[in-house]
Coordinates of C-alpha atoms in Angstrom, one line a residue:
M24 CA 25.5 -1.5 -1.2
D25 CA 24.4 -5.1 -1.8
T26 CA 20.8 -4.6 -0.9
L27 CA 20.2 -8.3 -0.5
R28 CA 22.8 -9.1 2.2
L29 CA 21.2 -10.5 5.3
S30 CA 22.5 -11.8 8.6
A31 CA 20.6 -15.0 7.9
D32 CA 20.9 -17.1 4.8
P33 CA 19.8 -14.8 1.8
A34 CA 18.9 -17.9 -0.2
R35 CA 15.9 -18.4 2.1
L36 CA 14.3 -15.3 0.7
P37 CA 12.0 -16.2 -2.2
D38 CA 12.8 -14.8 -5.6
S39 CA 9.5 -12.9 -5.6
V40 CA 10.5 -11.1 -2.4
R41 CA 13.9 -10.2 -3.9
D42 CA 12.0 -8.8 -6.9
E43 CA 9.9 -6.7 -4.6
L44 CA 13.0 -5.2 -3.0
T45 CA 14.4 -4.4 -6.4
D46 CA 11.1 -2.7 -7.4
V47 CA 11.2 -0.6 -4.2
D48 CA 14.7 0.5 -5.0
R49 CA 13.7 1.5 -8.6
L50 CA 10.7 3.4 -7.4
R51 CA 12.7 5.1 -4.7
R52 CA 15.2 6.5 -7.2
I53 CA 12.3 8.0 -9.2
W54 CA 10.8 9.4 -6.0
S55 CA 14.1 10.8 -4.8
G56 CA 14.6 12.7 -8.1
H57 CA 11.1 13.9 -8.1
R58 CA 11.5 15.3 -4.5
Q59 CA 14.8 17.0 -5.3
A60 CA 13.1 18.9 -8.2
Q61 CA 10.5 20.3 -5.7
P62 CA 10.9 23.4 -3.5
R63 CA 11.7 22.5 0.1
Q64 CA 8.4 24.0 1.3
A65 CA 6.4 21.8 -1.1
R66 CA 8.2 18.7 0.1
E67 CA 7.5 19.6 3.7
D68 CA 3.8 20.3 3.0
A69 CA 3.4 17.0 1.2
R70 CA 5.1 15.0 4.0
R71 CA 3.0 16.7 6.7
S72 CA -0.3 16.3 4.8
L73 CA 0.3 12.7 3.9
L74 CA 1.6 11.7 7.3
R75 CA -1.5 13.1 9.0
A76 CA -3.7 11.4 6.4
R77 CA -2.1 8.0 7.0
I78 CA -2.4 8.3 10.7
G79 CA -6.1 9.3 10.4
E80 CA -6.8 6.4 8.0
A81 CA -5.6 4.1 10.8
G82 CA -8.3 5.4 13.0
V83 CA -5.9 7.2 15.3
G84 CA -6.4 10.5 16.9
G85 CA -5.6 12.6 20.0
P86 CA -2.3 12.1 21.9
L87 CA -1.4 9.0 19.9
A88 CA -1.7 10.8 16.6
D89 CA 0.5 13.5 18.0
L90 CA 3.1 11.0 19.2
L91 CA 3.2 9.2 15.8
A92 CA 3.5 12.5 13.9
A93 CA 6.3 13.7 16.2
T94 CA 8.2 10.4 15.9
L95 CA 8.0 10.1 12.1
E96 CA 8.4 13.7 11.0
D97 CA 11.3 14.7 8.9
G98 CA 13.3 16.2 11.8
M99 CA 13.5 12.8 13.5
A100 CA 14.4 10.8 10.3
G101 CA 18.1 10.4 11.2
R102 CA 17.7 9.0 14.7
A103 CA 19.0 5.5 15.2
L104 CA 16.9 2.9 17.0
T105 CA 19.2 2.3 20.0
P106 CA 18.1 0.4 23.1
G107 CA 17.7 3.7 24.9
Y108 CA 15.4 5.0 22.1
A109 CA 13.5 1.8 22.0
A110 CA 12.8 2.0 25.7
E111 CA 11.8 5.7 25.3
L112 CA 9.3 4.8 22.5
A113 CA 7.9 1.9 24.5
G114 CA 7.5 4.2 27.6
L115 CA 5.7 6.8 25.5
V116 CA 3.3 4.2 24.1
H117 CA 2.8 2.7 27.5
S118 CA 1.9 6.0 29.0
L119 CA -0.8 6.9 26.4
P120 CA -4.2 7.3 28.0
D121 CA -5.8 5.8 24.9
P122 CA -3.8 3.6 22.4
G123 CA -6.7 3.6 20.0
P124 CA -7.2 0.4 18.0
F125 CA -3.8 -0.9 19.2
R126 CA -2.4 -2.7 22.2
S127 CA 0.4 -1.0 24.2
P128 CA 3.0 -2.7 26.4
R129 CA 1.7 -3.4 29.9
A130 CA 5.0 -2.4 31.4
P131 CA 8.0 -0.3 30.3
L132 CA 10.8 -2.3 28.5
G133 CA 13.7 -3.4 30.6
P134 CA 17.3 -3.4 29.2
E135 CA 17.1 -6.9 27.8
H136 CA 13.8 -6.4 25.9
A137 CA 15.0 -3.0 24.7
R138 CA 18.1 -4.6 23.2
A139 CA 15.9 -7.2 21.6
V140 CA 14.0 -4.4 19.9
A141 CA 17.1 -2.4 18.8
D142 CA 19.5 -5.1 17.8
P143 CA 17.7 -6.1 14.6
A144 CA 17.8 -2.5 13.4
A145 CA 21.6 -3.0 12.9
V146 CA 21.2 -6.0 10.6
P147 CA 23.2 -5.3 7.4
G148 CA 21.4 -5.1 4.1
H149 CA 18.3 -3.6 2.6
P150 CA 16.3 -1.2 4.9
L151 CA 13.2 -3.3 4.4
V152 CA 15.0 -6.4 5.6
R153 CA 16.2 -4.5 8.7
A154 CA 12.7 -3.1 9.3
A155 CA 11.2 -6.6 8.9
H156 CA 13.7 -8.1 11.4
T157 CA 13.0 -5.1 13.7
Y158 CA 9.2 -5.8 13.5
T159 CA 9.5 -9.5 14.3
G160 CA 12.1 -8.9 17.0
T161 CA 9.9 -6.3 18.7
L162 CA 6.8 -8.5 18.5
A163 CA 8.7 -11.4 20.0
A164 CA 10.1 -9.2 22.8
L165 CA 6.6 -7.8 23.7
T166 CA 5.0 -11.3 23.6
A167 CA 7.7 -12.6 26.0
L168 CA 7.1 -9.5 28.2
D169 CA 3.3 -9.7 28.6
G170 CA 2.0 -12.4 26.3
G171 CA -1.2 -12.3 24.2
R172 CA -2.0 -11.1 20.7
E173 CA -5.6 -10.1 21.0
R174 CA -5.1 -6.7 19.3
P175 CA -2.5 -5.4 16.8
R176 CA 0.4 -4.0 18.7
L177 CA 1.6 -0.4 18.0
L178 CA 5.3 -0.7 19.0
P179 CA 6.5 -3.3 16.4
W180 CA 5.1 -1.2 13.5
L181 CA 6.5 2.1 15.1
A182 CA 10.0 0.5 15.5
A183 CA 10.0 -0.7 11.9
A184 CA 8.8 2.7 10.7
V185 CA 11.6 4.4 12.6
V186 CA 14.1 2.1 10.8
L187 CA 12.6 3.0 7.4
R188 CA 12.6 6.7 8.2
R189 CA 16.3 6.6 9.1
A190 CA 16.8 5.1 5.6
D191 CA 15.0 8.2 4.1
L192 CA 11.9 6.3 3.1
P193 CA 8.5 7.9 3.7
P194 CA 6.4 7.2 6.8
L195 CA 4.2 4.2 6.5
P196 CA 0.6 3.6 7.5
P197 CA 0.3 1.0 10.3
V198 CA 0.9 -2.5 8.9
H199 CA 0.7 -5.7 10.9
P200 CA 2.1 -8.6 8.8
A201 CA 2.4 -12.1 10.1
A202 CA 5.8 -12.7 11.8
S203 CA 8.0 -15.7 11.1
A204 CA 7.6 -18.5 13.6
D205 CA 11.4 -18.9 13.6
P206 CA 13.2 -15.5 14.5
G207 CA 16.3 -16.8 12.7
D208 CA 14.6 -17.0 9.4
P209 CA 14.5 -14.1 7.0
P210 CA 11.0 -12.9 7.6
A211 CA 9.9 -13.1 3.9
A212 CA 6.2 -12.5 4.6
T213 CA 7.0 -9.4 6.7
V214 CA 9.5 -8.1 4.1
S215 CA 6.8 -8.5 1.4
A216 CA 4.1 -6.7 3.4
L217 CA 6.4 -3.8 4.2
A218 CA 7.5 -3.6 0.6
R219 CA 3.9 -3.3 -0.6
A220 CA 3.3 -0.6 2.1
V221 CA 6.4 1.3 1.1
T222 CA 5.5 1.1 -2.6
A223 CA 2.1 2.6 -1.8
A224 CA 3.7 5.4 0.3
L225 CA 6.1 6.2 -2.4
R226 CA 3.3 6.4 -5.0
D227 CA 1.3 8.7 -2.6
E228 CA 4.2 11.1 -2.3
L229 CA 4.9 11.1 -6.0
S230 CA 1.2 11.9 -6.5
W231 CA 0.8 14.6 -3.9
T232 CA -0.3 18.0 -5.5
P233 CA -0.8 21.2 -3.5
P234 CA -4.5 22.1 -3.2
G235 CA -5.7 24.5 -5.9
T236 CA -3.1 23.4 -8.5
P237 CA -4.6 23.7 -12.0
P238 CA -4.8 20.5 -14.1
P239 CA -1.6 19.8 -16.2
P240 CA -1.7 20.3 -19.9
R241 CA -2.8 17.1 -21.7
E242 CA 0.2 15.1 -23.1
P243 CA 0.2 12.2 -25.6
V244 CA -0.5 8.8 -24.1
S245 CA 2.7 6.8 -23.5
P246 CA 3.1 3.6 -25.4
L247 CA 3.4 1.7 -22.1
A248 CA 0.1 3.2 -20.8
S249 CA -1.7 2.5 -24.1
V250 CA -0.7 -1.2 -24.2
T251 CA -1.4 -1.7 -20.5
R252 CA -4.9 -0.3 -20.7
R253 CA -5.7 -2.4 -23.8
R254 CA -4.5 -5.6 -22.1
V255 CA -6.5 -4.8 -19.0
M256 CA -9.6 -4.2 -21.1
E257 CA -9.2 -7.4 -23.1
H258 CA -8.6 -9.4 -19.9
L259 CA -11.7 -8.1 -18.1
R260 CA -13.8 -8.7 -21.2
S261 CA -12.5 -12.3 -21.3
H262 CA -14.2 -12.8 -17.9
R263 CA -17.6 -11.5 -19.1
E264 CA -19.0 -14.8 -20.7
S265 CA -17.9 -17.1 -17.9
V266 CA -19.1 -14.8 -15.2
G267 CA -22.4 -14.3 -17.0
L268 CA -23.0 -18.1 -17.1
I269 CA -22.4 -18.4 -13.3
L270 CA -24.7 -15.5 -12.5
R271 CA -27.5 -16.8 -14.7
G272 CA -27.5 -19.9 -12.6
L273 CA -28.6 -17.6 -9.8
D274 CA -30.9 -15.4 -11.8
P275 CA -31.8 -16.1 -15.5
G276 CA -32.0 -12.4 -16.0
A277 CA -28.5 -11.7 -14.7
R278 CA -26.2 -9.7 -16.9
A279 CA -22.4 -9.0 -17.0
V280 CA -21.5 -5.8 -18.8
V281 CA -18.1 -4.3 -19.6
R282 CA -17.7 -0.5 -20.0
S283 CA -14.6 1.6 -20.4
G284 CA -13.5 5.2 -20.7
G285 CA -10.8 7.6 -19.5
S286 CA -9.6 11.1 -19.1
D287 CA -8.7 11.4 -22.7
T288 CA -11.8 9.7 -24.2
G289 CA -14.5 12.2 -23.2
T290 CA -16.1 9.6 -21.0
G291 CA -14.0 9.9 -17.9
A292 CA -16.5 12.2 -16.2
D293 CA -19.3 9.6 -16.8
G294 CA -17.3 6.7 -15.4
P295 CA -18.2 5.0 -12.2
S296 CA -17.3 6.8 -8.9
E297 CA -14.8 4.0 -8.1
A298 CA -12.7 5.2 -11.0
G299 CA -12.6 8.8 -9.7
R300 CA -11.7 7.9 -6.2
A301 CA -8.9 5.6 -7.3
V302 CA -6.9 8.4 -9.1
L303 CA -3.9 9.2 -6.9
T304 CA -2.5 12.2 -8.8
P305 CA -5.2 14.9 -9.2
G306 CA -5.8 15.6 -12.8
A307 CA -3.5 12.8 -14.0
A308 CA -4.3 10.8 -17.1
H309 CA -6.2 7.6 -16.2
W310 CA -8.3 5.0 -18.0
W311 CA -10.9 2.7 -16.4
T312 CA -12.6 -0.5 -17.4
A313 CA -15.6 -1.6 -15.4
L314 CA -17.2 -5.1 -15.1
E315 CA -20.8 -4.5 -14.0
L316 CA -22.7 -7.5 -12.6
L317 CA -26.4 -7.2 -12.3
V318 CA -28.3 -9.9 -10.4
D319 CA -31.9 -9.4 -9.2
D320 CA -31.9 -6.1 -7.4
A321 CA -28.1 -6.1 -6.7
T322 CA -25.4 -4.4 -8.8
L323 CA -21.7 -4.9 -8.3
S324 CA -19.3 -2.7 -10.2
L325 CA -15.7 -3.9 -10.3
V326 CA -13.4 -1.2 -11.8
V327 CA -9.8 -1.5 -12.9
V328 CA -7.9 1.8 -13.3
V329 CA -4.7 2.4 -15.2
Q330 CA -3.3 5.7 -14.2
E331 CA -0.2 7.9 -14.6
I332 CA 1.6 8.8 -11.3
G333 CA 3.2 12.1 -10.4
R334 CA 3.2 15.7 -11.5
P335 CA 5.3 16.5 -13.5
R336 CA 4.9 13.2 -15.3
T337 CA 7.2 10.5 -14.0
G338 CA 6.5 7.6 -16.4
V339 CA 5.3 5.5 -13.5
L340 CA 1.9 3.8 -13.9
A341 CA -0.4 2.2 -11.2
V342 CA -3.0 -0.5 -11.9
T343 CA -5.6 -0.6 -9.1
V344 CA -8.9 -2.5 -8.6
D345 CA -11.9 -1.1 -6.7
G346 CA -15.5 -2.3 -6.3
R347 CA -18.8 -1.3 -4.9
L348 CA -22.0 -3.3 -4.2
T349 CA -25.4 -1.6 -4.5
T350 CA -28.5 -3.2 -3.0
P351 CA -31.8 -2.0 -1.7
D352 CA -30.1 -1.7 1.7
G353 CA -27.5 0.8 0.4
V354 CA -24.0 1.0 -1.1
R355 CA -20.9 -0.6 0.4
D356 CA -17.3 -1.2 -0.7
L357 CA -16.2 -4.6 -1.9
P358 CA -14.2 -6.0 1.0
G359 CA -10.8 -7.4 0.5
I360 CA -9.6 -4.9 -2.1
A361 CA -7.0 -2.3 -1.1
A362 CA -5.0 0.2 -3.1
A363 CA -1.8 -1.1 -1.6
E364 CA -2.4 -4.3 -3.5
G365 CA -2.2 -2.5 -6.8
V366 CA 0.6 -3.1 -9.3
T367 CA 3.2 -0.4 -10.0
V368 CA 4.6 -0.3 -13.5
M369 CA 8.0 1.3 -14.0
P370 CA 8.9 3.4 -17.0
T371 CA 11.5 0.9 -18.2
D372 CA 9.1 -2.1 -18.0
C373 CA 7.3 -3.7 -20.8
V374 CA 3.7 -4.9 -20.2
D375 CA 4.8 -8.5 -20.2
D376 CA 7.1 -7.8 -17.2
R377 CA 4.1 -6.9 -15.0
W378 CA 1.3 -8.8 -16.7
P379 CA 1.4 -11.8 -14.4
R380 CA 0.8 -9.5 -11.4
I381 CA -1.8 -7.4 -13.2
G382 CA -3.7 -10.5 -14.4
D383 CA -3.6 -12.0 -10.9
L384 CA -4.9 -8.7 -9.5
I385 CA -7.8 -8.6 -11.9
D386 CA -8.6 -12.3 -11.4
E387 CA -8.7 -11.9 -7.7
G388 CA -11.0 -8.9 -8.0
V389 CA -13.4 -10.9 -10.2
S390 CA -13.3 -13.8 -7.7
L391 CA -14.1 -11.5 -4.8
A392 CA -16.9 -9.9 -6.8
L393 CA -18.5 -13.2 -7.6
G394 CA -18.2 -14.4 -4.0
E395 CA -19.8 -11.2 -2.7
L396 CA -22.7 -11.4 -5.1
T397 CA -23.4 -15.1 -4.4
R398 CA -23.5 -14.3 -0.6
V399 CA -26.0 -11.5 -1.3

């Protein structure tokens, strides 16, 4: 299948978005092979556990959580998004006593609006493109039905998630990307947001390990992991002097310190808590580099983690950024940083292939850290 065919002009999709679609396809092939090597019960346990976790992370509980789990479970994965099914989903969402943090339709969908939800799901091409068109089409239909956008809507994401499940992609956490102003345009921003969410979901499923599984035997560090962690360390160290100068303008005694360690260096256990919570695969090899900024009585720790994904080893790496600010008032996470914004490195990549994204990820983290400290 030509994964880049689109009912609209494909040339209007930016090259960067096309690259994201290719990356999703590559990671999906690795994920598919990994799942096929697992017993069926293990696959079902992983899907059930991760689906409930994603729903919970969205702040959803009660009847709404049950509806989402029932709609996105494996047994429903082959169901097409027809006008009848779209109307059924809208009716279920409309009838919920509490839609949680979302806005539900004020009225059931009529035949015209149900077709507007279902028709984009038949757009030929990549599943993410179909899902993006479905999202924007559903959002437009609901806005025409009852207007207003004061809260994120549930149905556009749910309809897009159904399209992706039919394509045998994992269930997504709720995402609410900006929709294109022109429904005839390829919704590049929506495709990109869905691609990042799918990538994170694929990484999560590759990383899932049954509770109580003993740590894997230690294996030699791959050349790709070794070079990636070294480049990350050098790049973060390159920020130390310039960041220190800025901070000393606020506090002459301010300091910027870089520390590093990892699971194979004997210092992994002594690393910052951000490094431990960033590890996706329990017991997997990982390496962290922390830029610690100390100003007055505030300390901000920005941690970049390079980690192996999957058990058994898949060759996939993830580079993520996390941060915490400690002040006399307590400890809080650095806002604006999310695991879904990490960079996935494929086994066939070289570091130069991914370095522009990795470097941008680190630079953005440093910028957020400085901004947060100056506000404090």
